[in-house]
Amino acid sequence: MGKKNFRGKGRRGGGGGRGGSHANGGWRDYPAIAKEHEAFQNYYDSLLQLPEEEKKEFWDALRRDLPNSFRFAGSKGHALSVKRHLQTRYIPEIVKIEHQDGRPVEPPQPVPWYPDELAWWMTTPKNVIRKFPPFAAFQKFLVSETSVGNISRQEVVSMIPPLLMDVRPGHVVLDMCAAPGSKAAQLLEMIHQGEEARVKKVLRTFAEEDGLVVGKETQDEIDVDLEADPSDAGRATGLLIANDSDYKRGHMLVHQLKRLSSRTLSSRTTMLSSSLRSSYPPRPARTFT
């Protein structure tokens, strides 16, 4: 796949940057890389023995570029608000951007199977979003929201295992190969899921018992299940043990998890360790007969 050319409309139209007449910012098209390897393909054809009608679909899927994807932090009370900001502020700007041949850029779309539309993807590569001026505001949005923990940049396939585990508040989770930390962050969010609404509901109950006048319940407070994690006044009591055998990659893991600003990151809900995966569980002793 070669470099893509884009152009903007309106104030950010034309070249969108230095170079004046260079609408693509001085980029050149390069020949598409042929994603073919005969020995590799023959090996998997013989191994999988796919029916002929499925074989082309299988190889076409492997040749497709991975989408540029990100996920809104589900444990944050304002995650849906940040998502609405994407929909109302940035997507209307992105749809004004065109390829050099006049085709409109595909805007971000929600991943259809991810709960609450908190995961999104788009076909425009990351390097284009970083460097091409019409995407500047969107890139700044992604960077700033990622830095404060409202967005996680994560491949779609990486989002699947935590969902299949169906982690709930109060669960104890061991992640044996946790770095760089995208899945670990997702697991931690799931442990904290609903915590803010539970705490608000408990505080409201205490206030009413003291005869204080409080405002109307929010929909989140109405919907939340206090029994999901009831033992500490609504606060999360689960635990994530995030392990990786590579000490340097462990630094990346810590950086990922610190973005979530969990009040109990270092003590209550997360443990960080660095051990060889092969030692869990211990290997059985060899026996000979």
Short mmCIF file of C-alpha atoms in Angstrom, two decimals:
data_model
loop_
_atom_site.label_atom_id
_atom_site.label_comp_id
_atom_site.label_asym_id
_atom_site.label_seq_id
_atom_site.Cartn_x
_atom_site.Cartn_y
_atom_site.Cartn_z
CA MET A 1 0.00 0.00 0.00
CA GLY A 2 1.56 3.29 -1.07
CA LYS A 3 1.46 6.67 0.60
CA LYS A 4 -1.97 8.29 0.39
CA ASN A 5 -2.60 11.81 -0.87
CA PHE A 6 -5.21 13.99 0.78
CA ARG A 7 -6.54 17.49 0.52
CA GLY A 8 -8.72 19.57 2.80
CA LYS A 9 -11.70 21.82 2.22
CA GLY A 10 -12.51 25.22 3.63
CA ARG A 11 -9.91 27.00 5.74
CA ARG A 12 -7.68 23.96 5.80
CA GLY A 13 -8.05 23.29 2.10
CA GLY A 14 -5.47 23.31 -0.64
CA GLY A 15 -2.04 22.18 0.39
CA GLY A 16 -2.84 22.70 4.04
CA GLY A 17 0.78 23.47 4.81
CA ARG A 18 4.09 24.51 3.38
CA GLY A 19 4.79 24.16 -0.26
CA GLY A 20 1.80 26.09 -1.65
CA SER A 21 0.98 24.16 -4.79
CA HIS A 22 1.89 20.81 -3.23
CA ALA A 23 -1.56 19.69 -2.15
CA ASN A 24 -0.13 16.60 -0.50
CA GLY A 25 2.52 18.43 1.53
CA GLY A 26 5.31 17.19 -0.73
CA TRP A 27 4.47 13.51 -0.42
CA ARG A 28 4.91 11.15 -3.34
CA ASP A 29 3.01 8.04 -4.26
CA TYR A 30 5.00 4.82 -4.03
CA PRO A 31 4.17 1.52 -5.68
CA ALA A 32 1.94 -0.70 -3.59
CA ILE A 33 3.78 -3.48 -1.78
CA ALA A 34 2.87 -6.89 -3.15
CA LYS A 35 1.60 -8.89 -0.19
CA GLU A 36 2.46 -12.26 -1.66
CA HIS A 37 4.67 -15.07 -0.41
CA GLU A 38 4.19 -18.34 -2.23
CA ALA A 39 5.85 -20.62 0.34
CA PHE A 40 3.94 -18.98 3.20
CA GLN A 41 0.64 -19.31 1.35
CA ASN A 42 1.27 -22.91 0.33
CA TYR A 43 2.12 -23.84 3.93
CA TYR A 44 -1.13 -22.49 5.37
CA ASP A 45 -3.22 -23.80 2.49
CA SER A 46 -1.91 -27.30 3.22
CA LEU A 47 -2.26 -26.83 6.99
CA LEU A 48 -5.77 -25.35 7.10
CA GLN A 49 -7.33 -27.24 4.18
CA LEU A 50 -9.91 -24.49 3.68
CA PRO A 51 -12.72 -25.04 1.19
CA GLU A 52 -12.00 -23.32 -2.11
CA GLU A 53 -14.81 -20.80 -1.62
CA GLU A 54 -13.29 -19.67 1.72
CA LYS A 55 -9.66 -19.58 0.64
CA LYS A 56 -9.80 -16.27 -1.23
CA GLU A 57 -11.74 -14.61 1.59
CA PHE A 58 -9.15 -15.83 4.10
CA TRP A 59 -6.15 -14.47 2.18
CA ASP A 60 -7.89 -11.20 1.36
CA ALA A 61 -8.49 -10.70 5.08
CA LEU A 62 -4.81 -11.29 5.87
CA ARG A 63 -3.75 -8.75 3.24
CA ARG A 64 -5.98 -5.97 4.53
CA ASP A 65 -4.28 -3.21 6.51
CA LEU A 66 -5.18 -3.06 10.18
CA PRO A 67 -7.55 -0.18 10.93
CA ASN A 68 -6.42 2.78 13.00
CA SER A 69 -8.38 2.18 16.20
CA PHE A 70 -8.89 3.64 19.64
CA ARG A 71 -11.10 3.07 22.65
CA PHE A 72 -12.82 5.43 25.08
CA ALA A 73 -12.03 4.57 28.70
CA GLY A 74 -15.16 2.80 29.90
CA SER A 75 -14.55 3.39 33.61
CA LYS A 76 -14.59 7.19 33.30
CA GLY A 77 -17.84 8.97 34.09
CA HIS A 78 -17.35 11.36 31.19
CA ALA A 79 -16.26 8.81 28.56
CA LEU A 80 -19.56 9.14 26.72
CA SER A 81 -19.22 12.92 26.82
CA VAL A 82 -15.78 12.69 25.20
CA LYS A 83 -17.25 10.36 22.57
CA ARG A 84 -20.00 12.88 21.80
CA HIS A 85 -17.31 15.53 21.37
CA LEU A 86 -15.70 13.34 18.70
CA GLN A 87 -19.04 12.91 16.95
CA THR A 88 -20.13 16.56 17.02
CA ARG A 89 -16.82 18.44 16.75
CA TYR A 90 -14.26 16.34 14.86
CA ILE A 91 -16.11 13.96 12.55
CA PRO A 92 -17.86 16.85 10.72
CA GLU A 93 -14.37 18.25 10.00
CA ILE A 94 -12.90 14.91 8.91
CA VAL A 95 -15.64 14.29 6.33
CA LYS A 96 -14.56 17.51 4.56
CA ILE A 97 -11.12 16.05 3.83
CA GLU A 98 -10.62 14.43 0.43
CA HIS A 99 -8.15 12.14 -1.26
CA GLN A 100 -6.35 13.66 -4.24
CA ASP A 101 -8.78 11.91 -6.57
CA GLY A 102 -11.74 13.63 -4.88
CA ARG A 103 -12.92 10.70 -2.78
CA PRO A 104 -13.96 11.74 0.74
CA VAL A 105 -11.97 10.37 3.67
CA GLU A 106 -13.84 7.73 5.63
CA PRO A 107 -14.57 9.14 9.11
CA PRO A 108 -14.08 7.10 12.30
CA GLN A 109 -16.79 4.49 12.83
CA PRO A 110 -17.81 2.63 16.00
CA VAL A 111 -16.68 -1.00 16.20
CA PRO A 112 -20.08 -2.71 15.85
CA TRP A 113 -19.58 -5.43 18.47
CA TYR A 114 -17.99 -3.32 21.22
CA PRO A 115 -20.36 -2.32 24.07
CA ASP A 116 -21.76 1.22 24.19
CA GLU A 117 -19.88 2.23 21.02
CA LEU A 118 -16.79 2.94 23.12
CA ALA A 119 -14.38 1.50 20.52
CA TRP A 120 -13.82 3.23 17.15
CA TRP A 121 -11.76 2.63 14.03
CA MET A 122 -10.89 4.36 10.77
CA THR A 123 -9.02 3.42 7.61
CA THR A 124 -6.75 6.50 7.52
CA PRO A 125 -3.27 5.44 8.72
CA LYS A 126 -1.76 6.89 11.89
CA ASN A 127 1.17 8.49 10.07
CA VAL A 128 -1.22 10.45 7.84
CA ILE A 129 -3.22 11.71 10.82
CA ARG A 130 0.01 12.76 12.55
CA LYS A 131 1.54 14.62 9.60
CA PHE A 132 -1.21 15.92 7.32
CA PRO A 133 -2.44 19.42 8.35
CA PRO A 134 -6.22 18.92 7.86
CA PHE A 135 -6.08 16.24 10.58
CA ALA A 136 -4.19 18.52 13.02
CA ALA A 137 -7.14 19.27 15.33
CA PHE A 138 -8.21 15.61 15.40
CA GLN A 139 -4.63 14.51 16.12
CA LYS A 140 -4.40 17.01 18.99
CA PHE A 141 -7.68 15.65 20.37
CA LEU A 142 -6.39 12.06 20.27
CA VAL A 143 -3.07 12.95 21.90
CA SER A 144 -4.54 15.08 24.69
CA GLU A 145 -7.35 12.65 25.56
CA THR A 146 -4.90 9.73 25.47
CA SER A 147 -2.51 11.50 27.84
CA VAL A 148 -5.23 11.98 30.49
CA GLY A 149 -6.59 8.44 30.16
CA ASN A 150 -9.86 9.15 28.35
CA ILE A 151 -8.73 7.32 25.19
CA SER A 152 -6.56 4.22 24.71
CA ARG A 153 -4.89 3.64 21.33
CA GLN A 154 -5.39 -0.09 20.88
CA GLU A 155 -5.73 -2.54 18.00
CA VAL A 156 -9.21 -3.94 17.60
CA VAL A 157 -8.02 -7.55 17.91
CA SER A 158 -6.42 -6.65 21.25
CA MET A 159 -9.80 -5.57 22.64
CA ILE A 160 -11.36 -9.02 22.23
CA PRO A 161 -9.75 -11.13 25.04
CA PRO A 162 -10.89 -8.89 27.95
CA LEU A 163 -14.43 -8.86 26.55
CA LEU A 164 -14.49 -12.65 26.28
CA MET A 165 -13.26 -12.92 29.88
CA ASP A 166 -16.30 -10.88 30.98
CA VAL A 167 -14.39 -9.30 33.88
CA ARG A 168 -16.67 -7.81 36.54
CA PRO A 169 -16.13 -5.48 39.51
CA GLY A 170 -14.71 -7.50 42.40
CA HIS A 171 -12.84 -9.99 40.18
CA VAL A 172 -9.14 -10.78 40.62
CA VAL A 173 -7.31 -10.93 37.27
CA LEU A 174 -3.77 -12.16 36.52
CA ASP A 175 -2.26 -10.86 33.26
CA MET A 176 0.95 -12.84 32.70
CA CYS A 177 2.20 -10.90 29.66
CA ALA A 178 0.80 -7.44 30.33
CA ALA A 179 3.16 -5.02 28.53
CA PRO A 180 2.78 -2.68 26.77
CA GLY A 181 -0.49 -2.45 28.70
CA SER A 182 -3.47 -1.85 26.40
CA LYS A 183 -5.30 -4.99 27.49
CA ALA A 184 -4.20 -4.49 31.10
CA ALA A 185 -5.71 -0.99 31.03
CA GLN A 186 -8.91 -2.41 29.57
CA LEU A 187 -9.05 -5.04 32.33
CA LEU A 188 -8.51 -2.37 34.98
CA GLU A 189 -11.35 -0.30 33.51
CA MET A 190 -13.63 -3.33 33.69
CA ILE A 191 -12.74 -3.85 37.36
CA HIS A 192 -13.69 -0.21 37.98
CA GLN A 193 -16.82 -0.38 35.80
CA GLY A 194 -19.71 1.47 37.43
CA GLU A 195 -17.64 2.57 40.43
CA GLU A 196 -18.43 6.27 40.11
CA ALA A 197 -22.17 5.68 39.92
CA ARG A 198 -22.07 3.22 42.85
CA VAL A 199 -20.18 5.67 45.07
CA LYS A 200 -22.56 8.50 44.16
CA LYS A 201 -25.54 6.29 45.00
CA VAL A 202 -24.07 5.32 48.38
CA LEU A 203 -23.23 8.94 49.22
CA ARG A 204 -26.76 9.96 48.25
CA THR A 205 -28.15 7.35 50.66
CA PHE A 206 -25.94 8.65 53.49
CA ALA A 207 -26.99 12.23 52.77
CA GLU A 208 -30.68 11.35 52.78
CA GLU A 209 -30.28 9.48 56.09
CA ASP A 210 -28.79 12.68 57.55
CA GLY A 211 -31.78 14.67 56.32
CA LEU A 212 -29.86 16.54 53.63
CA VAL A 213 -31.60 17.66 50.45
CA VAL A 214 -29.85 16.23 47.40
CA GLY A 215 -30.46 16.65 43.70
CA LYS A 216 -32.23 14.28 41.36
CA GLU A 217 -30.65 10.90 40.67
CA THR A 218 -28.80 10.61 37.39
CA GLN A 219 -29.67 7.80 35.00
CA ASP A 220 -26.32 6.14 35.79
CA GLU A 221 -27.20 6.04 39.49
CA ILE A 222 -30.62 4.58 38.71
CA ASP A 223 -29.17 1.87 36.46
CA VAL A 224 -26.14 0.89 38.56
CA ASP A 225 -26.13 -2.37 40.51
CA LEU A 226 -24.77 -1.85 44.03
CA GLU A 227 -24.46 -5.61 44.44
CA ALA A 228 -21.85 -5.73 41.67
CA ASP A 229 -19.17 -4.75 44.22
CA PRO A 230 -20.92 -3.99 47.53
CA SER A 231 -18.28 -4.51 50.22
CA ASP A 232 -16.60 -1.08 50.29
CA ALA A 233 -19.34 1.54 49.87
CA GLY A 234 -19.32 1.12 46.11
CA ARG A 235 -15.58 1.46 45.60
CA ALA A 236 -13.75 -1.11 43.48
CA THR A 237 -12.41 -4.07 45.45
CA GLY A 238 -11.13 -6.20 42.57
CA LEU A 239 -7.45 -6.70 41.77
CA LEU A 240 -5.37 -6.70 38.59
CA ILE A 241 -1.95 -8.38 38.81
CA ALA A 242 -0.07 -7.13 35.75
CA ASN A 243 3.12 -9.11 35.06
CA ASP A 244 5.71 -8.97 32.31
CA SER A 245 9.08 -10.72 32.10
CA ASP A 246 10.73 -7.77 30.31
CA TYR A 247 11.70 -5.06 32.80
CA LYS A 248 11.97 -2.33 30.13
CA ARG A 249 8.57 -3.16 28.70
CA GLY A 250 7.30 -2.98 32.26
CA HIS A 251 7.98 0.77 32.18
CA MET A 252 5.57 1.05 29.25
CA LEU A 253 3.04 -0.93 31.24
CA VAL A 254 3.30 1.44 34.22
CA HIS A 255 2.89 4.44 31.91
CA GLN A 256 -0.27 2.96 30.38
CA LEU A 257 -1.89 2.22 33.72
CA LYS A 258 -0.94 5.53 35.36
CA ARG A 259 -2.92 7.37 32.67
CA LEU A 260 -6.12 5.99 34.18
CA SER A 261 -5.54 8.03 37.36
CA SER A 262 -6.92 5.24 39.52
CA ARG A 263 -6.99 6.39 43.14
CA THR A 264 -5.74 2.94 44.17
CA LEU A 265 -3.35 2.24 41.33
CA SER A 266 -0.36 1.43 43.54
CA SER A 267 -2.11 -0.26 46.45
CA ARG A 268 -5.62 -1.57 46.08
CA THR A 269 -6.59 -2.61 42.57
CA THR A 270 -3.29 -3.14 40.76
CA MET A 271 -0.09 -5.07 41.42
CA LEU A 272 2.86 -4.82 39.02
CA SER A 273 5.48 -7.55 38.81
CA SER A 274 8.27 -8.74 36.54
CA SER A 275 8.80 -12.49 36.49
CA LEU A 276 9.52 -15.14 33.92
CA ARG A 277 6.29 -16.47 32.49
CA SER A 278 7.72 -19.98 32.38
CA SER A 279 7.70 -20.14 36.17
CA TYR A 280 3.88 -19.86 36.34
CA PRO A 281 2.80 -22.53 37.01
CA PRO A 282 5.90 -24.56 38.01
CA ARG A 283 6.84 -27.21 35.51
CA PRO A 284 6.16 -30.75 36.71
CA ALA A 285 9.22 -32.84 37.48
CA ARG A 286 10.28 -35.18 34.71
CA THR A 287 9.72 -38.86 35.31
CA PHE A 288 11.18 -41.75 33.38
CA THR A 289 9.90 -45.27 33.25
#
